[in-house]
Structures are given as structure tokens and as C-alpha cells.
Coordinates of C-alpha atoms and ligand atoms in Angstrom, one line a residue:
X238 CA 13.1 -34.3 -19.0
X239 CA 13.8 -30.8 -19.7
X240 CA 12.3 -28.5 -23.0
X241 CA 13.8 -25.4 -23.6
X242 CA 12.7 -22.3 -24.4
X243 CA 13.6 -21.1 -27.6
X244 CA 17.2 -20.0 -27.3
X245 CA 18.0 -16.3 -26.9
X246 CA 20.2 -13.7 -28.0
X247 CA 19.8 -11.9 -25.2
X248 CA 22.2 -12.9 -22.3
X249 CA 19.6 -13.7 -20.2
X250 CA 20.0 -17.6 -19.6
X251 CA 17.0 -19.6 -21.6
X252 CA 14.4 -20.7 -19.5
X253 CA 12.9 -24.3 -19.3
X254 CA 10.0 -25.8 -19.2
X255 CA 9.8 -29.3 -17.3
X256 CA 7.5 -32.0 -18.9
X257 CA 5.3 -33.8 -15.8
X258 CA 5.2 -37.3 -16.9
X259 CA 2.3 -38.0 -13.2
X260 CA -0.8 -36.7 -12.5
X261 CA -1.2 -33.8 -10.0
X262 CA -4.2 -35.0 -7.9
X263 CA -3.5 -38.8 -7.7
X264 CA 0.2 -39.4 -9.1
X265 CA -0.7 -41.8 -11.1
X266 CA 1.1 -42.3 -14.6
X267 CA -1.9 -42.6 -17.0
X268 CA -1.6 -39.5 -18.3
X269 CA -3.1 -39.2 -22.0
X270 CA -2.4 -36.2 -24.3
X271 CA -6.0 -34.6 -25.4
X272 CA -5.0 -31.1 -26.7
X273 CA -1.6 -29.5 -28.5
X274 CA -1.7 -25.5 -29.0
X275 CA 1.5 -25.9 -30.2
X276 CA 4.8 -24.2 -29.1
X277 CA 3.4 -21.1 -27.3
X278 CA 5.3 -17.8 -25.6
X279 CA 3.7 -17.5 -21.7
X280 CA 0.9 -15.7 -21.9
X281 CA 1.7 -12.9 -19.7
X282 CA 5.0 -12.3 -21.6
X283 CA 4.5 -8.6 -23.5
X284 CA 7.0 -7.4 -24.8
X285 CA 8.8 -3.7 -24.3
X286 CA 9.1 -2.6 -27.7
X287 CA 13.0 -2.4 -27.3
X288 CA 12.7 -5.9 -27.2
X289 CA 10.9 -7.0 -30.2
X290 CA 13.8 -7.8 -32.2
X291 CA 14.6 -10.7 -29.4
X292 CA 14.2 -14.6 -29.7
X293 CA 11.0 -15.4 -27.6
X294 CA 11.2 -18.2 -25.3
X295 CA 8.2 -20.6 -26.2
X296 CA 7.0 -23.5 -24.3
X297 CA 4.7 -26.7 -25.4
X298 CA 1.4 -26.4 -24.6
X299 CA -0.7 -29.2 -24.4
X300 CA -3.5 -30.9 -22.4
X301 CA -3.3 -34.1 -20.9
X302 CA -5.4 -35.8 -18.9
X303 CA -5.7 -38.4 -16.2
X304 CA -7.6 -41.8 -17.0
X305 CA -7.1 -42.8 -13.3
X306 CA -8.7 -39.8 -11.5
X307 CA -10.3 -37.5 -14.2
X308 CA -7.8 -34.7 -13.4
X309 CA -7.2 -32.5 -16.8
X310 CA -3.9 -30.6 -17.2
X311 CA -1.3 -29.3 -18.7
X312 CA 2.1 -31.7 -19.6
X313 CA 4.6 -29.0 -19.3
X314 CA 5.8 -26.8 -16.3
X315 CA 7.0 -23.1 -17.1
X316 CA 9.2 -22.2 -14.4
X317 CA 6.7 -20.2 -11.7
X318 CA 9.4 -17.6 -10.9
X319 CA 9.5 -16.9 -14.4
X320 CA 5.9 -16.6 -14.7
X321 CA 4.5 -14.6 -11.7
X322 CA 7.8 -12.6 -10.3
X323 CA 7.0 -10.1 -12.4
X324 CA 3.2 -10.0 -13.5
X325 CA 0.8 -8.1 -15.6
X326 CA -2.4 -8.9 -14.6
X327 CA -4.2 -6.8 -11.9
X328 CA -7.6 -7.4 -10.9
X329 CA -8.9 -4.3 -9.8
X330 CA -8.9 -3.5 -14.0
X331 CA -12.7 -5.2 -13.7
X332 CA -15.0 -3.2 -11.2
X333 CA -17.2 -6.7 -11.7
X334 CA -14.6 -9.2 -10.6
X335 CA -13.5 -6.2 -7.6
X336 CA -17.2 -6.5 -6.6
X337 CA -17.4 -10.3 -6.8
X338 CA -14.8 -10.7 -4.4
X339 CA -16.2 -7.9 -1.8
X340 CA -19.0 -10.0 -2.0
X341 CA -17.4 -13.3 -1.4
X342 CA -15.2 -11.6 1.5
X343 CA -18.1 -10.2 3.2
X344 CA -20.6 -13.3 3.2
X345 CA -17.5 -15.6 4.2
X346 CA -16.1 -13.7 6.8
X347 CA -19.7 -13.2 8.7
X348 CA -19.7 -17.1 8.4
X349 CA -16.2 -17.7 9.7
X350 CA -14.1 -15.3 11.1
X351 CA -14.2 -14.2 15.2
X352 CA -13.6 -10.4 15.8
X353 CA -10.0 -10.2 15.8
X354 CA -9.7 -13.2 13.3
X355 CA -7.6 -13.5 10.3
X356 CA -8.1 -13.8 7.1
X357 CA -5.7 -14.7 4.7
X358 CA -5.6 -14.1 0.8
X359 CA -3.6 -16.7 -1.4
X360 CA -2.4 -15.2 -4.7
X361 CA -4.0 -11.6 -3.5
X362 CA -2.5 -9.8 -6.0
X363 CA -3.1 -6.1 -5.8
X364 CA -5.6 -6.3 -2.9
X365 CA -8.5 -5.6 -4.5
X366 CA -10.5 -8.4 -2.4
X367 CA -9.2 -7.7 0.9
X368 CA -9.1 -3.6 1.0
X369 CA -13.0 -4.6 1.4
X370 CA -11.9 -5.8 5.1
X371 CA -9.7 -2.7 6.0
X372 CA -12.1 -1.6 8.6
X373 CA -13.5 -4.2 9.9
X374 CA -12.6 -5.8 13.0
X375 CA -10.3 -8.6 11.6
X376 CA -6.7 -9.4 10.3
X377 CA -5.6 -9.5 6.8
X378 CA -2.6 -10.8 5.5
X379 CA -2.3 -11.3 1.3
X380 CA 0.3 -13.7 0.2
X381 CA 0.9 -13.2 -3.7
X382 CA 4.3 -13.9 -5.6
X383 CA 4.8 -11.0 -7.9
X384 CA 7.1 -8.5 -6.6
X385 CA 5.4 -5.5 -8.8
X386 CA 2.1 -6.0 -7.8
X387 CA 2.7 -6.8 -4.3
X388 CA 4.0 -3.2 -3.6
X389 CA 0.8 -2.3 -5.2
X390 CA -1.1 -4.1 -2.5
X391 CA 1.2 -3.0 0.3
X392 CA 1.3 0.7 -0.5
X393 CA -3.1 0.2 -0.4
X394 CA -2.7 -1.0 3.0
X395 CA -3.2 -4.7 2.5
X396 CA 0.1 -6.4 4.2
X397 CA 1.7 -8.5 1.2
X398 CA 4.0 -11.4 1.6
X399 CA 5.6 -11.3 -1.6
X400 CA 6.1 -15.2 -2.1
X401 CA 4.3 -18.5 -3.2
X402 CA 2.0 -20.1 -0.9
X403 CA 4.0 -23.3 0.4
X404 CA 3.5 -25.7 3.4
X405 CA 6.5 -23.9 4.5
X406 CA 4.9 -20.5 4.4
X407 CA 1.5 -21.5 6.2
X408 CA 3.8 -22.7 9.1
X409 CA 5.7 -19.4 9.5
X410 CA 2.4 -17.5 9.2
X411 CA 0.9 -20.2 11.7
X412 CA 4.0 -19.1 14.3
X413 CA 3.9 -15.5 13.6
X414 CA 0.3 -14.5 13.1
X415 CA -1.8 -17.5 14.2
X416 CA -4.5 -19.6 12.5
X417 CA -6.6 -18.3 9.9
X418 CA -10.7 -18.4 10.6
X419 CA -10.9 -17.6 6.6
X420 CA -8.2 -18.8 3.9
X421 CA -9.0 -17.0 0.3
X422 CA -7.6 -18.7 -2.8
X423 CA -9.5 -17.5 -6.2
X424 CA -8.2 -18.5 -9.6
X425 CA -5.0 -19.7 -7.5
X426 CA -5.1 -24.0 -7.3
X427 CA -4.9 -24.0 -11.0
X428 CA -1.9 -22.0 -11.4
X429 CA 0.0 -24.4 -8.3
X430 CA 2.4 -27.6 -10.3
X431 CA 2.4 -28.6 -6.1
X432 CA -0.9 -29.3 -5.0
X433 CA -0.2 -32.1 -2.3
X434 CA 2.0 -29.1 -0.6
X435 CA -0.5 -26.8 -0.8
X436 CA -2.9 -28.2 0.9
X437 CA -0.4 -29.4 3.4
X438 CA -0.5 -25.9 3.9
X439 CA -4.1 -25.6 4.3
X440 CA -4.5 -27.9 6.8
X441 CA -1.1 -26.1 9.0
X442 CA -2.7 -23.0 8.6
X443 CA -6.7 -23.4 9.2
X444 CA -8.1 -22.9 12.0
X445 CA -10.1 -25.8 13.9
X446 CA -13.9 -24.1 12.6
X447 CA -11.9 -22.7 9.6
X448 CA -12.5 -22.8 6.3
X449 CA -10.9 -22.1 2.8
X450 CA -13.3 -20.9 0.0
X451 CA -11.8 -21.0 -3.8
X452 CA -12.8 -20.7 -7.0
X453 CA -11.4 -22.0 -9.9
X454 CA -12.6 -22.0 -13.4
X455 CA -14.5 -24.8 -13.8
X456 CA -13.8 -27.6 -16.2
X457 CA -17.6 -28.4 -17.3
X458 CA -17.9 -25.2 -18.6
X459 CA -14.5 -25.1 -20.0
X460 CA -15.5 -28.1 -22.2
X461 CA -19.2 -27.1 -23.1
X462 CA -18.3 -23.7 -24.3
X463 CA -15.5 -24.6 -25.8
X464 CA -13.0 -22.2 -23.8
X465 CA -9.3 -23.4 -25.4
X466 CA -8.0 -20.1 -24.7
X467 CA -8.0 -20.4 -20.8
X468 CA -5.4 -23.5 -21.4
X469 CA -2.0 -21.7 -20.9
X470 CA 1.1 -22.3 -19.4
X471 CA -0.2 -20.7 -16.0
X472 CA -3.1 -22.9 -15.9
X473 CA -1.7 -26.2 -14.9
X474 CA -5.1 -28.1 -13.7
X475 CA -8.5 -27.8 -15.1
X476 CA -10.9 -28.8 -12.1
X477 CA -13.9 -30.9 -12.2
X478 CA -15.4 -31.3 -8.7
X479 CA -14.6 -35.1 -8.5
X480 CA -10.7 -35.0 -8.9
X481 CA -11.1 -31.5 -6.1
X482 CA -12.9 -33.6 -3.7
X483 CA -10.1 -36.3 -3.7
X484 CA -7.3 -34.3 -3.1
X485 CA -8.9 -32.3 0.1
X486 CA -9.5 -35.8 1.5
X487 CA -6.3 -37.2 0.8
X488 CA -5.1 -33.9 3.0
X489 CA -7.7 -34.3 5.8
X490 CA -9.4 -31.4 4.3
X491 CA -13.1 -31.9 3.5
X492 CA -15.3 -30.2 0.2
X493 CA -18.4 -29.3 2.0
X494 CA -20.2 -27.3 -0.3
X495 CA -19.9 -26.5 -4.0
X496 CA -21.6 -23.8 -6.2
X497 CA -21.1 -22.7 -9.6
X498 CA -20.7 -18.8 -10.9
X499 CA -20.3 -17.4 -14.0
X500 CA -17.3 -15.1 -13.9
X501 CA -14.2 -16.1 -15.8
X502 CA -16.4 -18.0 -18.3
X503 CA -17.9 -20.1 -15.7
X504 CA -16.6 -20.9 -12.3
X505 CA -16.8 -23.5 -9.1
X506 CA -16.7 -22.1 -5.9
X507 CA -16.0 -24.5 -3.3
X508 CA -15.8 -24.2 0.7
X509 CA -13.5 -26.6 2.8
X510 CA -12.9 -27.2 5.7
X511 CA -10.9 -29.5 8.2
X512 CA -12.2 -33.0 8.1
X513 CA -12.4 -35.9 5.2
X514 CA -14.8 -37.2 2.6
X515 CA -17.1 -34.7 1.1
X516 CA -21.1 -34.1 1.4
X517 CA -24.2 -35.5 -0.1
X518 CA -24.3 -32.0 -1.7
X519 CA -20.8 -32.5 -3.4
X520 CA -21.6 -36.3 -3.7
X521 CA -24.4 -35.5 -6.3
X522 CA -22.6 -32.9 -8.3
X523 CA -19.6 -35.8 -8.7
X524 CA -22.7 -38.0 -9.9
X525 CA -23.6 -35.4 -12.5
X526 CA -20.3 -35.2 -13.8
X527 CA -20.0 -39.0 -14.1
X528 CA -23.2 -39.0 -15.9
X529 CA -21.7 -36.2 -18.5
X530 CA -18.8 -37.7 -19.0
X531 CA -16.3 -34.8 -17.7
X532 CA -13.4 -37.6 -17.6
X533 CA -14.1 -39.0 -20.6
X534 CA -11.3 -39.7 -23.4
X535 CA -13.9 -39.1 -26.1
X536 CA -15.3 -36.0 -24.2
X537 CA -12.0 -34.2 -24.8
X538 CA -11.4 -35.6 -28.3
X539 CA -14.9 -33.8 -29.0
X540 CA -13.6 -30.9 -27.6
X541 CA -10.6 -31.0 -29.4
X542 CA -12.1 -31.1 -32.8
X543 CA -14.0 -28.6 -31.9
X544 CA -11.3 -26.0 -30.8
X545 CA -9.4 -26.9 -34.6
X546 CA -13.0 -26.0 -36.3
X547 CA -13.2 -22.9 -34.1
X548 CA -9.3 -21.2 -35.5
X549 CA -10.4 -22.2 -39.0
X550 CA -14.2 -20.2 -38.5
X551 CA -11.7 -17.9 -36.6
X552 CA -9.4 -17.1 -39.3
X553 CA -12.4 -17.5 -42.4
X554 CA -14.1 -14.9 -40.8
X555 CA -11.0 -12.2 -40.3
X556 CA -9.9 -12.8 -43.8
X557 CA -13.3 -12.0 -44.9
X558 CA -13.4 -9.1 -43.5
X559 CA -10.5 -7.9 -44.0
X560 CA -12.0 -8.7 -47.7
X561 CA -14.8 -6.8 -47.3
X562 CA -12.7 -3.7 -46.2
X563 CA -13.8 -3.8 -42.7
X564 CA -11.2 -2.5 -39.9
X565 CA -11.0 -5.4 -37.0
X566 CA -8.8 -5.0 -34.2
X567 CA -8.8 -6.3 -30.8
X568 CA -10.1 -5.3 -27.4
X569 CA -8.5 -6.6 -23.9
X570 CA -5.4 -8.2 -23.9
X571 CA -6.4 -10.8 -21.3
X572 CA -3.4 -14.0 -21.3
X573 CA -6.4 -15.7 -23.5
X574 CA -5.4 -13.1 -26.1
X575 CA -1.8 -14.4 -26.7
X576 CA -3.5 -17.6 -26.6
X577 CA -6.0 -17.0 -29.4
X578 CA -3.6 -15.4 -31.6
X579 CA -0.9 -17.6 -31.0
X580 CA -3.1 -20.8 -31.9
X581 CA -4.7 -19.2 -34.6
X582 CA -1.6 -17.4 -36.3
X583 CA -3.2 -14.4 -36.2
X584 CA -0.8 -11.6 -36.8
X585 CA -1.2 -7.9 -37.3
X586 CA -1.8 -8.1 -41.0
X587 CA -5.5 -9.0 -39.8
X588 CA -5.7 -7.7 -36.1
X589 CA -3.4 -4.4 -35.8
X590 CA -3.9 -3.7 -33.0
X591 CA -5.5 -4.6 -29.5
X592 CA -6.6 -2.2 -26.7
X593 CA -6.3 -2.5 -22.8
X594 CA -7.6 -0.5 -20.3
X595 CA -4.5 -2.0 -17.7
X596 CA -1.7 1.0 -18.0
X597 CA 1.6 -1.8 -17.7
X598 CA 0.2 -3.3 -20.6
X599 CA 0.0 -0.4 -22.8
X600 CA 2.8 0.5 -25.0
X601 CA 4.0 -3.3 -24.9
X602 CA 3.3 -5.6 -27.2
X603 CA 1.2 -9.2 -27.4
X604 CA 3.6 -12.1 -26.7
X605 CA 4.4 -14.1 -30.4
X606 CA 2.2 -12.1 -32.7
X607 CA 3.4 -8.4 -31.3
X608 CA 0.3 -6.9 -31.9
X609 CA 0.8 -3.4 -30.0
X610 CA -1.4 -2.7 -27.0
X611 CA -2.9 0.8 -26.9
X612 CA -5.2 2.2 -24.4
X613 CA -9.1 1.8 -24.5
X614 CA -9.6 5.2 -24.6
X615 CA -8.1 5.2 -28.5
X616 CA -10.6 3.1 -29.9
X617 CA -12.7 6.1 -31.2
X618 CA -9.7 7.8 -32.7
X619 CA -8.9 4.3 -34.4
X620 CA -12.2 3.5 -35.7
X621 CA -12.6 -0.4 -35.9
X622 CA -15.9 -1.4 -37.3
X623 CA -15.3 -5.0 -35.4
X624 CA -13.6 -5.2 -32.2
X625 CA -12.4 -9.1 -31.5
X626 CA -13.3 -9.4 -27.9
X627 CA -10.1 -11.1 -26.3
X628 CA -11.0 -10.3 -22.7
X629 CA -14.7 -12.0 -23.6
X630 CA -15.2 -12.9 -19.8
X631 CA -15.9 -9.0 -19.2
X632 CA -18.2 -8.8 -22.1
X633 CA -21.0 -7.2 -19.9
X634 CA -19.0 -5.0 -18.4
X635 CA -17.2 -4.0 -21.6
X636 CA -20.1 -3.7 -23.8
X637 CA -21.6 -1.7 -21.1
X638 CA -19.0 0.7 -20.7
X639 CA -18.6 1.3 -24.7
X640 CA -22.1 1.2 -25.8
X641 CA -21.0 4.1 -27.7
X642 CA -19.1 1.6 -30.4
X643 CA -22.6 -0.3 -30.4
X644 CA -24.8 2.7 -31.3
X645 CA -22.4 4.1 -33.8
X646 CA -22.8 0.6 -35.7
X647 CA -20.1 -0.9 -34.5
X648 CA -19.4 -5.1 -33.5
X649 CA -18.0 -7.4 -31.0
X650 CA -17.1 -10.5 -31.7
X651 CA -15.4 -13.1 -29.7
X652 CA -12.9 -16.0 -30.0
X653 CA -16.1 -18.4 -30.2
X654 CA -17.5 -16.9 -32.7
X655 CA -20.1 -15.2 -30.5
X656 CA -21.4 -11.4 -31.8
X657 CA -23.2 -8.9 -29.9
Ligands
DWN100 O1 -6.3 -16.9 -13.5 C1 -6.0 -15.8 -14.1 C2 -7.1 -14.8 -14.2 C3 -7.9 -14.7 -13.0 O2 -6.6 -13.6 -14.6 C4 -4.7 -15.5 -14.6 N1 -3.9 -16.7 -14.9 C5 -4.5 -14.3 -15.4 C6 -5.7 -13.5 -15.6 O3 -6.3 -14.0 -16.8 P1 -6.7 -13.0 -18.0 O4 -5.5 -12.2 -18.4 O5 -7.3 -13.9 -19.1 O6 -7.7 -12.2 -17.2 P2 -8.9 -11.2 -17.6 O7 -9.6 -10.8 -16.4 O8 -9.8 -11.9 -18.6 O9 -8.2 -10.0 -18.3 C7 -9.0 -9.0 -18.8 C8 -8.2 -8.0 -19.6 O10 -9.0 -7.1 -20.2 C9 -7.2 -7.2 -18.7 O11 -6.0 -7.0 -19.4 C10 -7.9 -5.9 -18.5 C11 -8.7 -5.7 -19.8 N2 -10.0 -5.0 -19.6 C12 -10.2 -3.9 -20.4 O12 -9.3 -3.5 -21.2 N3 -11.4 -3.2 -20.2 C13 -10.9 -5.5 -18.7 C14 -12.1 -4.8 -18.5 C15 -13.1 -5.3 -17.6 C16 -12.3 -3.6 -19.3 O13 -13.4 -3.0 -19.2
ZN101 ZN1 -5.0 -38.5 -11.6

């Protein structure tokens, strides 16, 4: 079954979103629906402000989740092209996520990779992770689908195959290049509708002592802090270890060591490598996760009533504000900022304006509620007393870096409802 997008006016054709009626670790059908943001614009959608006047193309968004495996995800498939060939997100905009990965790259490929080796990034993006490797003795090779932000990485150095990461791909990259010692995939399995494929990939493209290390945000935390606006079209799966550790296995591909991070409102790092099963170390994290229930129908009813009292507290506290006379406006436009809005209805009568320090983003508008985006450095000049902190994930670095708001009296205050 096909849902469309919101029809246009433009004479670009609508887009459509596909609704996935099987899970996609275990295929099963038991699928039950646990969350519904509504109809929502894609996330990473801005809009030129030539454009504002135009029909947006919006797409269900809702959670379901699998009573066969514990897999949470989303029911409805943007079209990928339509999501990544042209992107707006770039991750060297957080020096803290640019030195996470260094880090990650450096300790991985001491474990790994031979002299000579290669290392290959999946969803790369502008190459912030691998320009760490440049002089090393090893190969790099970044596979990302945007077309923008490859030439980014390209033009740094970083060679860029400008395409999705598919069993197909890993084969040609096996034939032209070798196997990789080190396969890199952060913040990418949740974003892939074909996961069997992937990992087909994986398993073409490793080599024998390989091993793939990923992150992904992960679900516990997404549940116990309440995190509703990392669900987006982009996101399709929302990883607990348990449902991870099945589908490596069914792929001969093994989960051999788990550990959990706090970047991107909490993460789960996981290193794989050829083989099946998983360990006793990955064994008792599944345990833990049985014992709190991260599969549990009533779990994600909880966390559904929660996210519904979080937009009302949300929206209370904005109207009172705006009230009281105070000036709120927001800071980062992360893809959780269309989300928040979006669910929320907040428009620009009670946030006017947001601020981002990523240059393609400024001067184009929020997807749905059109806020404009201006850049960081015009905060001071607009005086907020509260800034909404939409890009909350970077709150240390971005209270850090405008302390200045703090001392002059000013407040953050995030999504959840959190001050500082
Ligand atoms: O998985 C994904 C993650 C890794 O990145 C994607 N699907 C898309 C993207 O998600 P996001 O847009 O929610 O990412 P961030 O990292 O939360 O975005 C932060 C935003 O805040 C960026 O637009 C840059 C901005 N920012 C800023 O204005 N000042 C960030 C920092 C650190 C700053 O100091
Ligand atoms: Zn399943």
C-alpha cells in the first residue's frame, strides 16, 4: 500500500511513502502500532524561502513494534532518495561528535586494521571520522548517499562513493579494493528499510579477522528519557541489543561486545565480527533488557502517554511565557526540531525563530511550522530570554560555547522539559 505525500503544486511528481506491513529484523507480521506523531514533513526538509508558499509533502509517522522479536520501528517508508540525495546534516558542525569518532577510529583501527588495511566508512558523510586516518598507513574509502555532502568529503580528501550501502556495493568494493580489516557504520542501521541486505553486505565485505563497529541510538534510553523526537521518518528501527544480536546471526555475523555512550541522547556501540551467536557479555545485557521490559507492549504504552503529557507541559509552558512577556526562540535546528514543533504545533507565534550554527541551513526555513533559521552568531542581537534547546544532544557543548547567554540571565530549556 502506497500513502502519499501531500499533493503539490509544484510540478515536481508527489512523493510516497510505503507502509511496511513485516518486521525488519525477523519478518514476522505482528507488528503493533505504539506511537502516532501524526502526519509529519521529513525532518530534514527546510525550506528555501522561495518555496514557502508550496504544498509540503507529509508522511505518517508512527511507531510500531514487533511482538515476535522486540524490534521497534517505524510503519511507513519515505522514499531514501528522497531523504538523503540531498542532505542537510553535517557532522563536523559538533567538534564533540568529530572527536568521538577520531576516537573510535583510532582505538578500532589499532585493534583491527594491518598496515595497508582498509577501512571503510558507511554513511560517512562529510568525512569528519575518517580525515582522522589521512596519514596513517591504511586505506579509506567513505560510502555516503548524499550527493552535496559527498563532494564535501571528496574535496577533504576522503574518497566518497556517493551511493547507499547495498550487498551489491560491498561486492564491487570487495573486487576493486579488497576486504575491509575495519567496517564503520554510526547512526547508519537505523536509517537502512533493508537490513537483511545490509548485512549481506557485511559479511561480502569483511575481512576473515574483521570487524564492523556501529553505533546506533539506543532504544533503552530512548524509552527512559523519553526521546519522541528522534522518531522520524529517517529513523526506521529503534535498536535494543536483543533484536541486533539476532539479525548478525541470522547473517553469520556475530555481536561480540556491546557498550553504551552517551552521545545522541544515549547510544550502543557494538563490535561484530564474522561468526554466529553472540557472547556471554551480550548474553547478559539481552537478560537486562528482558528483565526491564524493553519489548514490552505496556512499556511503550507508558511511553506513549508520556510523550502526549510532555507537548501539553511543552506548550503550557511557552504560552506562559509568552504570557509573562518573555522572548523564547529556538536554538539548533537538529531533524528533532521539525519533530518537536511539528507534534507539538508549535508555530512562530510562540518560537520565531530558531538558530543554527550549520551555514545550508541558514536562511531556510523549519519543515511544517517555517520557523526561519538564522545563524548562532545573532542570538545576542535578538535577545531571547529562553532559548528552546532543539539540538539538546549538544547541550554541553552548546552551553559551553554560549556561557555568555547564561551569565547575562539568560535560559535553556529543552523539549523534556529540562532547564539549565
Ligand atoms: O542520525 C542522524 C544524526 C546522527 O544526525 C540523522 N538522522 C540526522 C542527524 O540528526 P539531528 O539533525 O537530530 O542531529 P544533531 O547532531 O542533533 O544536530 C545538531 C544541530 O544543531 C545541527 O543542525 C547543528 C546545530 N548545532 C549548533 O547550531 N550549534 C550544533 C552544535 C554542536 C552547536 O554548537
Ligand atoms: Zn520482529
Amino acid at each position: 500500500m502506497e500513502v502519499t505525500g501531500a499533493p503539490s503544486n509544484d510540478s515536481k511528481p508527489a512523493v510516497e511513502a510505503r507502509l511496511r506491513d513485516t518486521c525488519r529484523v525477523c519478518d514476522s507480521n505482528q507488528l503493533i502500532e505504539v506511537l502516532d506523531l501524526g502526519r509529519q514533513p521529513a525532518a530534514n526538509a527546510y525550506i528555501a524561502p522561495g518555496d514557502l508558499h508550496l504544498e509540503e509533502p507529509k508522511f505518517p509517522l508512527t511507531l510500531n513494534l514487533c511482538t515476535n522479536c522486540g524490534q521497534a520501528q517505524l510503519g511507513h517508508v519515505v522514499p531514501a532518495d528522497h531523504l538523503y540525495r540531498s542532505y542537510m546534516f553535517y557532522t563536523s558542525t559538533s567538534q564533540t561528535m568529530t572527536e568521538h569518532f577520531a576516537q573510535l577510529l583510532r582505538t578500532n583501527v589499532d585493534e583491527f586494521v594491518s598496515p595497508g588495511g582498509l577501512v571503510v566508512e558507511i554513511g560517512s558523510n562529510d568525512g569528519s571520522a575518517l580525515v582522522t586516518l589521512l596519514n596513517d598507513n591504511v586505506r579509506v574509502l567513505g560510502v555516503d548517499p548524499s550527493r552535496n555532502i559527498s563532494v564535501v568529503a571528496n574535496a577533504r580528501g576522503i574518497p566518497t562513493i556517493a551511493e547507499f550501502f547495498t550487498g551489491e556495493l560491498a561486492g564491487e568494493i570487495y573486487t576493486t579494493a579488497g576486504p575491509a580489516d575495519l567496517i564503520v557504520g554510526c547512526n547508519v542501521l537505523g536509517h537502512v528499510d533493508a537490513l537483511d541486505d545490509v548485512c549481506l553486505g557485511l559479511r561480502t565485505l569483511l575481512s576473515e579477522s574483521g570487524a564492523f563497529v556501529f553505533e546506533v541510538p539506543y532504544l533503552g534510553d530512548l524509552l527512559d528519557r523519553t526521546e519522541y523526537d528522534t522518531i522520524y521518518h529517517e529513523h526506521l528501527s529503534y535498536f535494543a541489543v536483543k533484536p541486533l544480536a539476532h539479525l548478525f546471526d541470522r547473517h553469520g555475523l556475530r555481536l561480540d561486545r556491546v557498550e553504551f555512550l552517551p552521545v545522541h541522547g544515549g547510544s550502543v556501540r557494538g563490535t561484530v565480527k564474522r561468526g554466529s551467536g553472540w557472547s556471554d557479555q551480550v548474553a547478559e545485557v539481552i537478560d537486562a533488557e528482558e528483565r526491564e521490559g524493553r519489548s514490552d507492549p505496556g512499556t511503550f504504552q507508558a511511553f506513549a502517554k508520556r510523550v502526549g503529557d510532555l507537548r501539553a507541559r511543552l506548550v503550557d509552558t511557552l504560552v506562559r511565557y509568552s504570557d509573562e512577556g518573555l522572548q523564547v526562540m529556538g536554538y539548533g535546528a537538529p531533524a528533532k526540531a521539525s519533530v518537536v514543533l511539528n507534534y507539538c504545533g508549535i508555530g512562530t507565534d510562540l518560537l520565531p525563530t530558531v538558530f543554527d550554527s550549520t551555514p545550508a541551513k541558514q536562511g531556510m526555513h523549519v519543515p511544517g511550522t517555517h520557523q526561519p533559521i538564522l545563524d548562532v552568531s545573532a542570538v545576542d542581537e535578538h535577545g531571547p530570554d529562553v532559548l528552546l534547546l532543539l539540538a539538546w544532544n549538544h547541550a554541553e557543548e552548546i552551553t559551553r560555547k554560549e556561557g555568555w547567554f547564561l551569565e547575562r540571565g539568560g535560559r535553556f530549556l529543552t523539549p523534556h522539559l529540562v532547564e539549565s
